[in-house]
Short mmCIF file of C-alpha atoms and ligand atoms in Angstrom, two decimals:
data_model
loop_
_atom_site.label_atom_id
_atom_site.label_comp_id
_atom_site.label_asym_id
_atom_site.label_seq_id
_atom_site.Cartn_x
_atom_site.Cartn_y
_atom_site.Cartn_z
CA UNK A 1 21.42 -10.34 1.62
CA UNK A 2 23.45 -10.44 4.83
CA UNK A 3 21.14 -10.68 7.82
CA UNK A 4 21.87 -8.53 10.77
CA UNK A 5 19.19 -9.28 13.35
CA UNK A 6 18.66 -7.12 16.41
CA UNK A 7 18.15 -8.38 19.94
CA UNK A 8 15.42 -5.93 20.94
CA UNK A 9 12.33 -4.39 19.39
CA UNK A 10 10.78 -1.20 20.75
CA UNK A 11 7.20 -0.70 19.69
CA UNK A 12 5.76 2.79 20.07
CA UNK A 13 1.97 2.91 19.87
CA UNK A 14 1.90 -0.53 21.48
CA UNK A 15 -1.74 -0.31 22.59
CA UNK A 16 -3.10 1.26 19.39
CA UNK A 17 -5.34 -0.24 16.76
CA UNK A 18 -2.46 -1.12 14.43
CA UNK A 19 -0.61 -2.91 17.22
CA UNK A 20 -3.66 -4.93 18.21
CA UNK A 21 -4.82 -5.85 14.75
CA UNK A 22 -1.55 -6.23 12.87
CA UNK A 23 1.70 -5.88 14.82
CA UNK A 24 1.08 -8.23 17.74
CA UNK A 25 -0.51 -10.95 15.54
CA UNK A 26 2.37 -10.58 13.05
CA UNK A 27 5.06 -10.84 15.71
CA UNK A 28 3.25 -13.79 17.17
CA UNK A 29 3.12 -15.47 13.73
CA UNK A 30 6.87 -15.03 13.34
CA UNK A 31 7.46 -16.32 16.85
CA UNK A 32 5.25 -19.37 16.28
CA UNK A 33 7.25 -20.32 13.19
CA UNK A 34 10.58 -19.85 14.91
CA UNK A 35 11.49 -16.84 12.75
CA UNK A 36 12.19 -14.30 15.49
CA UNK A 37 15.77 -14.16 16.74
CA UNK A 38 16.10 -16.26 19.85
CA UNK A 39 15.94 -14.05 22.91
CA UNK A 40 14.42 -11.09 21.04
CA UNK A 41 12.57 -8.97 23.58
CA UNK A 42 9.72 -6.70 22.57
CA UNK A 43 9.22 -3.55 24.61
CA UNK A 44 5.89 -1.85 24.09
CA UNK A 45 5.48 1.85 24.82
CA UNK A 46 2.34 3.98 24.78
CA UNK A 47 0.43 6.39 26.94
CA UNK A 48 -1.87 3.83 28.57
CA UNK A 49 -0.94 2.80 32.10
CA UNK A 50 0.28 -0.79 32.08
CA UNK A 51 3.05 -2.78 33.67
CA UNK A 52 4.65 -5.79 31.99
CA UNK A 53 2.05 -8.15 33.41
CA UNK A 54 -1.03 -6.16 32.44
CA UNK A 55 0.40 -5.43 29.00
CA UNK A 56 0.84 -9.15 28.43
CA UNK A 57 -2.83 -9.62 29.30
CA UNK A 58 -3.70 -6.80 26.93
CA UNK A 59 -1.66 -8.48 24.18
CA UNK A 60 -3.26 -11.85 24.92
CA UNK A 61 -6.73 -10.30 24.45
CA UNK A 62 -5.66 -8.75 21.14
CA UNK A 63 -4.28 -12.08 19.93
CA UNK A 64 -7.42 -13.92 20.91
CA UNK A 65 -9.47 -11.40 19.01
CA UNK A 66 -7.39 -11.07 15.86
CA UNK A 67 -5.46 -14.31 15.36
CA UNK A 68 -6.66 -16.77 12.77
CA UNK A 69 -8.19 -19.77 14.54
CA UNK A 70 -5.52 -22.21 13.38
CA UNK A 71 -2.86 -19.98 14.92
CA UNK A 72 -4.39 -19.83 18.35
CA UNK A 73 -2.28 -22.16 20.47
CA UNK A 74 -2.24 -21.57 24.23
CA UNK A 75 1.29 -22.83 24.86
CA UNK A 76 2.77 -20.83 22.00
CA UNK A 77 0.89 -17.70 23.08
CA UNK A 78 2.21 -18.05 26.64
CA UNK A 79 5.80 -18.37 25.35
CA UNK A 80 5.33 -15.37 23.05
CA UNK A 81 3.97 -13.19 25.84
CA UNK A 82 7.15 -13.90 27.82
CA UNK A 83 9.00 -11.77 25.29
CA UNK A 84 6.88 -8.69 26.03
CA UNK A 85 7.60 -5.81 28.38
CA UNK A 86 5.96 -2.40 28.67
CA UNK A 87 6.83 1.20 29.44
CA UNK A 88 4.05 3.79 29.85
CA UNK A 89 5.12 7.12 28.36
CA UNK A 90 4.03 10.26 26.59
CA UNK A 91 6.23 10.99 23.57
CA UNK A 92 5.79 14.72 23.98
CA UNK A 93 7.20 14.62 27.52
CA UNK A 94 11.01 14.87 27.56
CA UNK A 95 11.17 13.53 31.10
CA UNK A 96 9.55 10.28 29.98
CA UNK A 97 12.64 9.19 28.03
CA UNK A 98 14.84 8.56 31.08
CA UNK A 99 12.67 5.72 32.40
CA UNK A 100 12.39 4.39 28.81
CA UNK A 101 16.19 4.18 28.57
CA UNK A 102 16.25 2.17 31.77
CA UNK A 103 13.58 -0.18 30.53
CA UNK A 104 15.27 -0.78 27.18
CA UNK A 105 18.72 -1.20 28.74
CA UNK A 106 21.76 -2.28 26.76
CA UNK A 107 21.43 -2.08 22.97
CA UNK A 108 24.83 -3.34 21.88
CA UNK A 109 23.02 -6.43 20.54
CA UNK A 110 20.94 -4.19 18.28
CA UNK A 111 17.61 -2.41 18.64
CA UNK A 112 14.84 -1.93 16.07
CA UNK A 113 12.31 0.80 16.82
CA UNK A 114 8.84 0.86 15.29
CA UNK A 115 7.42 4.36 15.41
CA UNK A 116 3.83 4.99 14.54
CA UNK A 117 2.57 8.34 15.72
CA UNK A 118 0.94 11.60 14.67
CA UNK A 119 3.20 13.67 12.34
CA UNK A 120 3.61 16.33 15.05
CA UNK A 121 5.23 13.83 17.43
CA UNK A 122 7.97 12.50 15.13
CA UNK A 123 10.37 15.27 15.97
CA UNK A 124 9.99 15.13 19.78
CA UNK A 125 10.21 11.34 19.58
CA UNK A 126 13.49 11.40 17.67
CA UNK A 127 14.93 14.11 19.91
CA UNK A 128 13.93 12.12 22.97
CA UNK A 129 15.55 8.98 21.60
CA UNK A 130 18.73 10.90 20.80
CA UNK A 131 18.81 12.34 24.34
CA UNK A 132 18.97 8.83 25.82
CA UNK A 133 21.46 7.46 23.31
CA UNK A 134 18.98 5.26 21.46
CA UNK A 135 20.05 6.44 18.01
CA UNK A 136 23.51 4.89 17.77
CA UNK A 137 25.03 2.55 15.18
CA UNK A 138 23.22 -0.51 16.49
CA UNK A 139 19.76 1.11 16.35
CA UNK A 140 17.46 1.23 13.33
CA UNK A 141 14.03 2.82 13.04
CA UNK A 142 10.85 1.85 11.20
CA UNK A 143 8.43 4.69 10.45
CA UNK A 144 4.74 4.14 9.88
CA UNK A 145 2.54 6.55 7.94
CA UNK A 146 1.37 9.27 7.94
CA UNK A 147 4.85 10.63 7.27
CA UNK A 148 3.57 14.16 6.89
CA UNK A 149 0.61 15.57 5.03
CA UNK A 150 2.46 17.34 2.20
CA UNK A 151 5.99 17.69 0.83
CA UNK A 152 7.00 20.32 3.34
CA UNK A 153 5.87 18.45 6.45
CA UNK A 154 7.29 15.21 5.08
CA UNK A 155 10.64 16.96 4.57
CA UNK A 156 10.55 18.23 8.13
CA UNK A 157 10.00 14.72 9.43
CA UNK A 158 12.70 13.34 7.15
CA UNK A 159 15.14 16.01 8.34
CA UNK A 160 14.38 15.33 11.99
CA UNK A 161 14.85 11.60 11.47
CA UNK A 162 17.99 12.09 9.38
CA UNK A 163 19.59 14.15 12.11
CA UNK A 164 19.62 10.99 14.23
CA UNK A 165 19.31 8.06 11.81
CA UNK A 166 21.15 7.96 8.48
CA UNK A 167 19.14 6.59 5.56
CA UNK A 168 20.56 3.01 5.79
CA UNK A 169 19.06 2.78 9.29
CA UNK A 170 15.69 4.33 8.36
CA UNK A 171 12.88 2.02 7.25
CA UNK A 172 9.78 3.80 5.91
CA UNK A 173 6.81 1.47 5.84
CA UNK A 174 4.24 1.16 3.08
CA UNK A 175 2.35 -1.94 4.10
CA UNK A 176 1.34 -2.66 0.48
CA UNK A 177 4.96 -3.61 -0.21
CA UNK A 178 4.65 -6.32 2.42
CA UNK A 179 1.80 -8.00 0.57
CA UNK A 180 2.75 -11.23 -1.15
CA UNK A 181 0.83 -10.43 -4.33
CA UNK A 182 2.47 -7.03 -4.62
CA UNK A 183 5.90 -8.64 -4.51
CA UNK A 184 4.60 -11.07 -7.08
CA UNK A 185 4.40 -8.22 -9.59
CA UNK A 186 8.20 -8.31 -9.57
CA UNK A 187 8.28 -12.07 -10.15
CA UNK A 188 5.77 -11.75 -12.98
CA UNK A 189 7.63 -8.94 -14.74
CA UNK A 190 11.23 -9.89 -14.11
CA UNK A 191 11.04 -13.66 -13.77
CA UNK A 192 9.41 -14.26 -17.16
CA UNK A 193 10.80 -13.41 -20.55
CA UNK A 194 7.63 -13.03 -22.56
CA UNK A 195 6.18 -9.86 -20.97
CA UNK A 196 9.14 -7.53 -21.29
CA UNK A 197 9.16 -7.12 -25.13
CA UNK A 198 5.56 -5.85 -25.05
CA UNK A 199 5.70 -4.11 -21.65
CA UNK A 200 5.80 -0.62 -23.13
CA UNK A 201 3.85 1.88 -25.22
CA UNK A 202 4.10 -0.38 -28.31
CA UNK A 203 2.44 -3.29 -26.54
CA UNK A 204 0.26 -1.72 -23.84
CA UNK A 205 -2.72 0.55 -24.47
CA UNK A 206 -3.58 1.48 -20.89
CA UNK A 207 -3.16 0.49 -17.26
CA UNK A 208 -5.79 0.64 -14.52
CA UNK A 209 -5.10 0.44 -10.82
CA UNK A 210 -8.07 0.13 -8.47
CA UNK A 211 -8.18 -0.06 -4.70
CA UNK A 212 -11.82 -0.01 -3.73
CA UNK A 213 -13.01 -0.46 -0.17
CA UNK A 214 -16.45 -0.99 1.34
CA UNK A 215 -15.53 0.40 4.76
CA UNK A 216 -16.19 4.01 5.74
CA UNK A 217 -14.51 6.08 8.43
CA UNK A 218 -13.85 3.22 10.88
CA UNK A 219 -13.40 5.41 13.98
CA UNK A 220 -10.62 7.32 12.22
CA UNK A 221 -12.62 10.47 11.49
CA UNK A 222 -10.02 12.85 12.95
CA UNK A 223 -7.23 11.44 10.82
CA UNK A 224 -9.16 10.73 7.63
CA UNK A 225 -10.98 14.02 7.33
CA UNK A 226 -7.67 15.84 7.42
CA UNK A 227 -6.24 13.57 4.72
CA UNK A 228 -8.77 12.39 2.12
CA UNK A 229 -8.35 9.58 -0.40
CA UNK A 230 -5.57 11.24 -2.39
CA UNK A 231 -3.20 11.50 0.55
CA UNK A 232 -4.40 8.42 2.40
CA UNK A 233 -4.12 5.97 -0.51
CA UNK A 234 -2.71 7.46 -3.71
CA UNK A 235 0.37 9.18 -2.28
CA UNK A 236 1.65 5.90 -0.92
CA UNK A 237 0.08 2.56 -1.87
CA UNK A 238 -1.18 3.39 -5.35
CA UNK A 239 1.95 5.18 -6.46
CA UNK A 240 4.05 2.29 -5.18
CA UNK A 241 1.95 -0.13 -7.23
CA UNK A 242 2.31 2.13 -10.26
CA UNK A 243 6.08 2.19 -9.79
CA UNK A 244 6.35 -1.60 -9.60
CA UNK A 245 4.32 -1.92 -12.79
CA UNK A 246 6.09 0.83 -14.73
CA UNK A 247 9.71 1.02 -13.51
CA UNK A 248 12.68 -0.17 -15.57
CA UNK A 249 14.09 -3.60 -14.70
CA UNK A 250 16.36 -3.27 -11.64
CA UNK A 251 19.80 -4.85 -12.01
CA UNK A 252 19.64 -6.55 -8.62
CA UNK A 253 16.94 -7.47 -6.15
CA UNK A 254 18.19 -5.21 -3.40
CA UNK A 255 17.27 -1.96 -1.71
CA UNK A 256 19.50 0.20 -3.87
CA UNK A 257 18.60 -1.12 -7.33
CA UNK A 258 14.86 -1.47 -6.78
CA UNK A 259 14.49 1.89 -5.10
CA UNK A 260 16.66 3.66 -7.67
CA UNK A 261 14.26 2.49 -10.38
CA UNK A 262 11.14 3.43 -8.43
CA UNK A 263 12.53 6.89 -7.68
CA UNK A 264 13.31 7.43 -11.38
CA UNK A 265 9.76 6.49 -12.21
CA UNK A 266 8.29 8.96 -9.71
CA UNK A 267 10.43 11.69 -11.21
CA UNK A 268 8.99 10.84 -14.64
CA UNK A 269 5.35 11.26 -13.54
CA UNK A 270 3.82 14.10 -15.53
CA UNK A 271 2.68 16.82 -13.09
CA UNK A 272 -1.05 17.46 -12.97
CA UNK A 273 -1.65 21.07 -11.99
CA UNK A 274 -4.43 23.65 -12.06
CA UNK A 275 -4.75 23.51 -15.87
CA UNK A 276 -5.19 19.75 -15.90
CA UNK A 277 -7.07 18.75 -12.74
CA UNK A 278 -10.55 19.21 -14.17
CA UNK A 279 -9.75 16.94 -17.09
CA UNK A 280 -7.47 14.43 -15.39
CA UNK A 281 -8.94 13.95 -11.93
CA UNK A 282 -12.34 13.21 -10.40
CA UNK A 283 -13.13 13.56 -6.71
CA UNK A 284 -16.11 12.16 -4.88
CA UNK A 285 -17.68 11.88 -1.46
CA UNK A 286 -20.12 9.13 -0.52
CA UNK A 287 -23.73 9.74 0.41
CA UNK A 288 -26.00 7.22 2.12
CA UNK A 289 -26.98 3.91 0.60
CA UNK A 290 -26.61 0.20 1.17
CA UNK A 291 -23.43 -1.71 1.89
CA UNK A 292 -23.41 -5.46 2.53
CA UNK A 293 -27.18 -5.34 2.93
CA UNK A 294 -27.04 -2.63 5.61
CA UNK A 295 -28.18 0.96 5.40
CA UNK A 296 -25.19 3.26 5.62
CA UNK A 297 -24.99 6.96 6.49
CA UNK A 298 -23.35 9.58 4.32
CA UNK A 299 -19.78 10.70 4.96
CA UNK A 300 -20.83 14.00 6.54
CA UNK A 301 -23.36 12.23 8.78
CA UNK A 302 -20.75 9.74 9.87
CA UNK A 303 -18.35 12.60 10.50
CA UNK A 304 -20.91 14.75 12.25
CA UNK A 305 -20.02 17.94 10.40
CA UNK A 306 -19.80 19.40 6.93
CA UNK A 307 -16.70 18.51 4.97
CA UNK A 308 -15.20 18.87 1.51
CA UNK A 309 -12.81 15.93 2.00
CA UNK A 310 -12.75 13.46 -0.89
CA UNK A 311 -13.51 9.83 -0.07
CA UNK A 312 -12.97 8.86 -3.70
CA UNK A 313 -10.46 9.92 -6.29
CA UNK A 314 -9.77 8.87 -9.86
CA UNK A 315 -6.79 10.11 -11.82
CA UNK A 316 -5.52 9.80 -15.35
CA UNK A 317 -1.74 9.84 -15.01
CA UNK A 318 1.11 9.71 -17.49
CA UNK A 319 4.72 8.65 -17.25
CA UNK A 320 6.90 10.82 -19.42
CA UNK A 321 9.67 8.56 -20.61
CA UNK A 322 10.38 6.47 -23.72
CA UNK A 323 8.75 3.33 -22.44
CA UNK A 324 5.38 4.84 -21.56
CA UNK A 325 4.85 7.73 -23.95
CA UNK A 326 1.12 8.12 -24.58
CA UNK A 327 -0.03 5.32 -22.25
CA UNK A 328 -2.63 6.46 -19.71
CA UNK A 329 -2.44 5.08 -16.17
CA UNK A 330 -5.90 5.29 -14.61
CA UNK A 331 -5.94 5.19 -10.82
CA UNK A 332 -9.01 5.07 -8.61
CA UNK A 333 -9.63 4.44 -4.97
CA UNK A 334 -12.43 5.12 -2.54
CA UNK A 335 -14.33 4.22 0.59
CA UNK A 336 -17.84 2.74 0.63
CA UNK A 337 -17.57 1.47 -2.90
CA UNK A 338 -19.30 -1.46 -4.55
CA UNK A 339 -16.86 -4.08 -3.39
CA UNK A 340 -13.48 -4.53 -1.68
CA UNK A 341 -10.87 -5.06 -4.35
CA UNK A 342 -7.28 -4.23 -5.17
CA UNK A 343 -6.44 -4.90 -8.76
CA UNK A 344 -4.23 -3.93 -11.64
CA UNK A 345 -5.67 -4.38 -15.14
CA UNK A 346 -3.38 -3.97 -18.13
CA UNK A 347 -4.93 -3.64 -21.55
CA UNK A 348 -2.71 -4.58 -24.48
CA UNK A 349 -2.83 -3.00 -27.92
CA UNK A 350 -5.14 -4.67 -30.44
CA UNK A 351 -3.66 -6.83 -33.23
CA UNK A 352 -2.58 -4.65 -36.19
CA UNK A 353 -4.97 -6.37 -38.60
CA UNK A 354 -7.78 -8.85 -37.99
CA UNK A 355 -8.13 -11.54 -40.61
CA UNK A 356 -11.32 -12.74 -38.87
CA UNK A 357 -13.24 -9.53 -39.55
CA UNK A 358 -14.47 -10.57 -43.01
CA UNK A 359 -15.92 -13.74 -41.48
CA UNK A 360 -17.66 -11.92 -38.66
CA UNK A 361 -15.08 -12.68 -35.98
CA UNK A 362 -14.69 -9.89 -33.42
CA UNK A 363 -11.50 -9.46 -31.47
CA UNK A 364 -10.99 -7.84 -28.10
CA UNK A 365 -7.64 -6.61 -26.90
CA UNK A 366 -5.82 -8.93 -24.49
CA UNK A 367 -5.89 -8.01 -20.87
CA UNK A 368 -3.73 -8.99 -17.92
CA UNK A 369 -5.50 -8.79 -14.57
CA UNK A 370 -3.47 -8.93 -11.38
CA UNK A 371 -5.87 -9.30 -8.47
CA UNK A 372 -4.14 -8.45 -5.22
CA UNK A 373 -7.06 -8.88 -2.85
CA UNK A 374 -9.35 -10.26 -1.61
CA UNK A 375 -8.59 -13.13 -4.00
CA UNK A 376 -5.05 -13.54 -5.28
CA UNK A 377 -4.70 -14.39 -8.93
CA UNK A 378 -3.20 -13.44 -12.24
CA UNK A 379 -5.42 -13.78 -15.26
CA UNK A 380 -4.51 -13.32 -18.90
CA UNK A 381 -7.53 -12.80 -21.10
CA UNK A 382 -6.89 -14.26 -24.55
CA UNK A 383 -9.05 -14.74 -27.65
CA UNK A 384 -10.17 -18.26 -28.51
CA UNK A 385 -12.45 -19.70 -31.16
CA UNK A 386 -15.76 -21.01 -29.96
CA UNK A 387 -16.18 -24.67 -30.94
CA UNK A 388 -18.38 -25.16 -34.00
CA UNK A 389 -18.44 -25.52 -37.78
CA UNK A 390 -18.54 -21.76 -38.34
CA UNK A 391 -21.28 -21.90 -40.98
CA UNK A 392 -22.60 -18.53 -39.71
CA UNK A 393 -19.17 -16.99 -39.33
CA UNK A 394 -16.29 -17.35 -36.92
CA UNK A 395 -17.12 -16.82 -33.26
CA UNK A 396 -14.27 -15.66 -31.12
CA UNK A 397 -14.45 -15.25 -27.39
CA UNK A 398 -12.29 -13.91 -24.62
CA UNK A 399 -11.23 -16.70 -22.24
CA UNK A 400 -9.04 -16.48 -19.14
CA UNK A 401 -5.71 -18.20 -18.67
CA UNK A 402 -5.75 -18.47 -14.92
CA UNK A 403 -3.05 -18.54 -12.33
CA UNK A 404 -4.71 -18.76 -8.96
CA UNK A 405 -2.23 -18.13 -6.18
CA UNK A 406 -4.73 -19.43 -3.62
CA UNK A 407 -4.98 -22.77 -5.41
CA UNK A 408 -1.42 -23.07 -6.71
CA UNK A 409 0.16 -22.31 -3.36
CA UNK A 410 -2.60 -23.74 -1.21
CA UNK A 411 -0.08 -25.44 1.07
CA UNK A 412 1.85 -22.30 2.00
CA UNK A 413 0.78 -19.94 4.72
CA UNK A 414 -0.61 -16.53 3.70
CA UNK A 415 1.23 -14.01 5.78
CA UNK A 416 0.08 -10.64 7.06
CA UNK A 417 2.01 -7.88 5.23
CA UNK A 418 3.45 -6.74 8.56
CA UNK A 419 5.00 -10.16 9.23
CA UNK A 420 7.27 -9.65 6.26
CA UNK A 421 7.99 -6.01 7.05
CA UNK A 422 8.66 -6.52 10.76
CA UNK A 423 11.00 -9.41 10.00
CA UNK A 424 12.84 -7.33 7.39
CA UNK A 425 13.13 -4.49 9.90
CA UNK A 426 14.43 -6.86 12.58
CA UNK A 427 16.93 -8.37 10.14
CA UNK A 428 17.87 -5.10 8.42
CA UNK A 429 16.75 -5.63 4.79
CA UNK A 430 15.58 -2.33 3.25
CA UNK A 431 14.38 -3.61 -0.15
CA UNK A 432 10.68 -3.37 0.72
CA UNK A 433 10.90 0.00 2.48
CA UNK A 434 10.49 3.40 0.92
CA UNK A 435 13.49 5.67 0.51
CA UNK A 436 13.42 9.38 1.23
CA UNK A 437 13.75 10.49 -2.40
CA UNK A 438 10.79 8.29 -3.33
CA UNK A 439 8.54 9.69 -0.62
CA UNK A 440 9.39 13.27 -1.49
CA UNK A 441 8.83 12.74 -5.22
CA UNK A 442 5.50 11.11 -4.41
CA UNK A 443 4.45 14.11 -2.29
CA UNK A 444 5.56 16.59 -4.94
CA UNK A 445 3.20 15.01 -7.47
CA UNK A 446 0.34 14.82 -4.96
CA UNK A 447 0.79 18.41 -3.76
CA UNK A 448 0.47 19.74 -7.32
CA UNK A 449 -2.88 17.98 -7.68
CA UNK A 450 -4.11 19.36 -4.37
CA UNK A 451 -2.99 22.85 -5.27
CA UNK A 452 -4.80 22.46 -8.58
CA UNK A 453 -7.99 21.48 -6.78
CA UNK A 454 -7.69 24.46 -4.44
CA UNK A 455 -6.96 26.91 -7.23
CA UNK A 456 -9.85 25.75 -9.39
CA UNK A 457 -12.12 25.26 -6.37
CA UNK A 458 -12.83 21.69 -7.36
CA UNK A 459 -15.25 20.04 -4.94
CA UNK A 460 -16.11 16.35 -4.54
CA UNK A 461 -19.15 15.06 -6.43
CA UNK A 462 -21.41 12.81 -4.45
CA UNK A 463 -21.73 9.10 -5.11
CA UNK A 464 -24.06 6.65 -3.42
CA UNK A 465 -22.56 4.11 -1.03
CA UNK A 466 -22.10 0.75 -2.74
CA UNK A 467 -21.23 2.12 -6.20
CA UNK A 468 -18.07 2.63 -8.26
CA UNK A 469 -17.85 6.35 -7.49
CA UNK A 470 -19.28 9.42 -9.23
CA UNK A 471 -20.32 9.01 -12.88
CA UNK A 472 -17.57 11.44 -13.86
CA UNK A 473 -15.08 8.68 -13.00
CA UNK A 474 -16.64 6.55 -15.71
CA UNK A 475 -16.41 9.42 -18.17
CA UNK A 476 -12.72 9.84 -17.30
CA UNK A 477 -11.87 6.60 -19.07
CA UNK A 478 -14.77 6.28 -21.50
CA UNK A 479 -13.82 9.41 -23.36
CA UNK A 480 -10.57 7.62 -24.18
CA UNK A 481 -12.52 4.54 -25.24
CA UNK A 482 -11.46 2.64 -22.11
CA UNK A 483 -13.83 0.90 -19.69
CA UNK A 484 -13.00 0.30 -16.05
CA UNK A 485 -12.54 -3.37 -15.35
CA UNK A 486 -15.39 -3.88 -12.87
CA UNK A 487 -16.19 -7.60 -13.16
C1 BG6 B 501 -4.27 2.35 4.95
C2 BG6 B 501 -5.26 3.50 4.86
O1 BG6 B 501 -2.98 2.81 4.67
O2 BG6 B 501 -4.63 1.34 4.04
C3 BG6 B 501 -6.67 3.00 5.11
O3 BG6 B 501 -4.93 4.49 5.80
C4 BG6 B 501 -6.99 1.83 4.21
O4 BG6 B 501 -7.61 4.04 4.92
C5 BG6 B 501 -5.90 0.76 4.28
O5 BG6 B 501 -8.22 1.28 4.63
C6 BG6 B 501 -6.13 -0.31 3.24
O6 BG6 B 501 -5.23 -1.37 3.45
P1 BG6 B 501 -5.60 -2.85 2.99
O7 BG6 B 501 -4.37 -3.63 3.31
O8 BG6 B 501 -6.79 -3.26 3.81
O9 BG6 B 501 -5.91 -2.80 1.53
#
């Protein structure tokens, strides 16, 4: 991959929560390890009134709050802050772009823009950038979610962006793709020969993808209540995970091959519409309970008004192609659940005949568990014989073959997902960014589900905080003889 680093980075939303928690610490991490291009300047822009000096103090406070202790080095922080500049501006105000152009200055050495804003501001932002000539050949743009709230609005944003930035200069962010363990799915599938022959409907019985969270609204009520779990988590992160698990092997590890395969996979997702939603989806909303030993309010109490927004969703999905015919993909995600966990659990088909049966030996199907967070490991559950003389029959037990990433790679630094993505944006590698056809196919599938819910008037069922969601989610798999992997 030819690197084509830019000389400047323009960060919209530079005082927001994402910037404080993720972007500034990530840029600092890259700086500290000498990975940022020498001389790269970072221009922050947001509505808050700051000048360069006060923004540097703002950034220092964010770093002190969010940096890991072993990263906190005064000298390095001071040198990093030297890179920062700031321009106060309101994206909806056309007149604000003139002063921005002056601040950014010459971009012949390349400019990467990071745009994270409300969907309604994408268009004015792009128009404003075009009006000051910040959309030329040397400029690329990174777009943070939410990129719309349905197919139509996502198309509008994509059109507006496309009018100024052709696809090779557009970098749509899904931060899950920046996670080390998510990229490891590719290494596991395509760097080993033994999975591929059974990685299909002949070898695999079902796939489960879980992203459970213990947090609730986290001061994001306005955004979250308009979105719900389906659009906040399934449309992007969960479908991307599904694609990495289910896509055909890409010919090359580059943006074209990988994204071609993911897009094909999204097109093969079986639509779930009004006739199927009741049987194939479950929606929930949390009520009060206990989380981490604390009493927690219900969603509507936290929100302060009545709402039919789902904070939990479970889906039984299918991929209609040769490889996956008949294999259910169970997805579930929610807020205020029993524990924080992102995991993929793949259940293999049972052996065709058990010779142990007549001697009392019970077999369980093999399972591959890919834990993405909080721990990072890959576990293959295999059957083994319990030691003994077997006078009362053969005892077989499931035991894990463990690959702990934390232990195996203990010496290497665990990076924030945004470190990888910001560096790829700065250097111009699109492999881990989402292409327009992917996003639109993802929305098409999600919109059909939402329309199905509206048409059938499906409402969320309540579930107590600190649980695995409404009991209907358990029934969703159990009626197929599958149990959620909750250990
Ligand atoms: C974001 C969602 O995209 O992902 C949040 O908007 C969610 O609601 C977050 O909490 C989860 O990300 P992670 O990296 O903590 O699993």
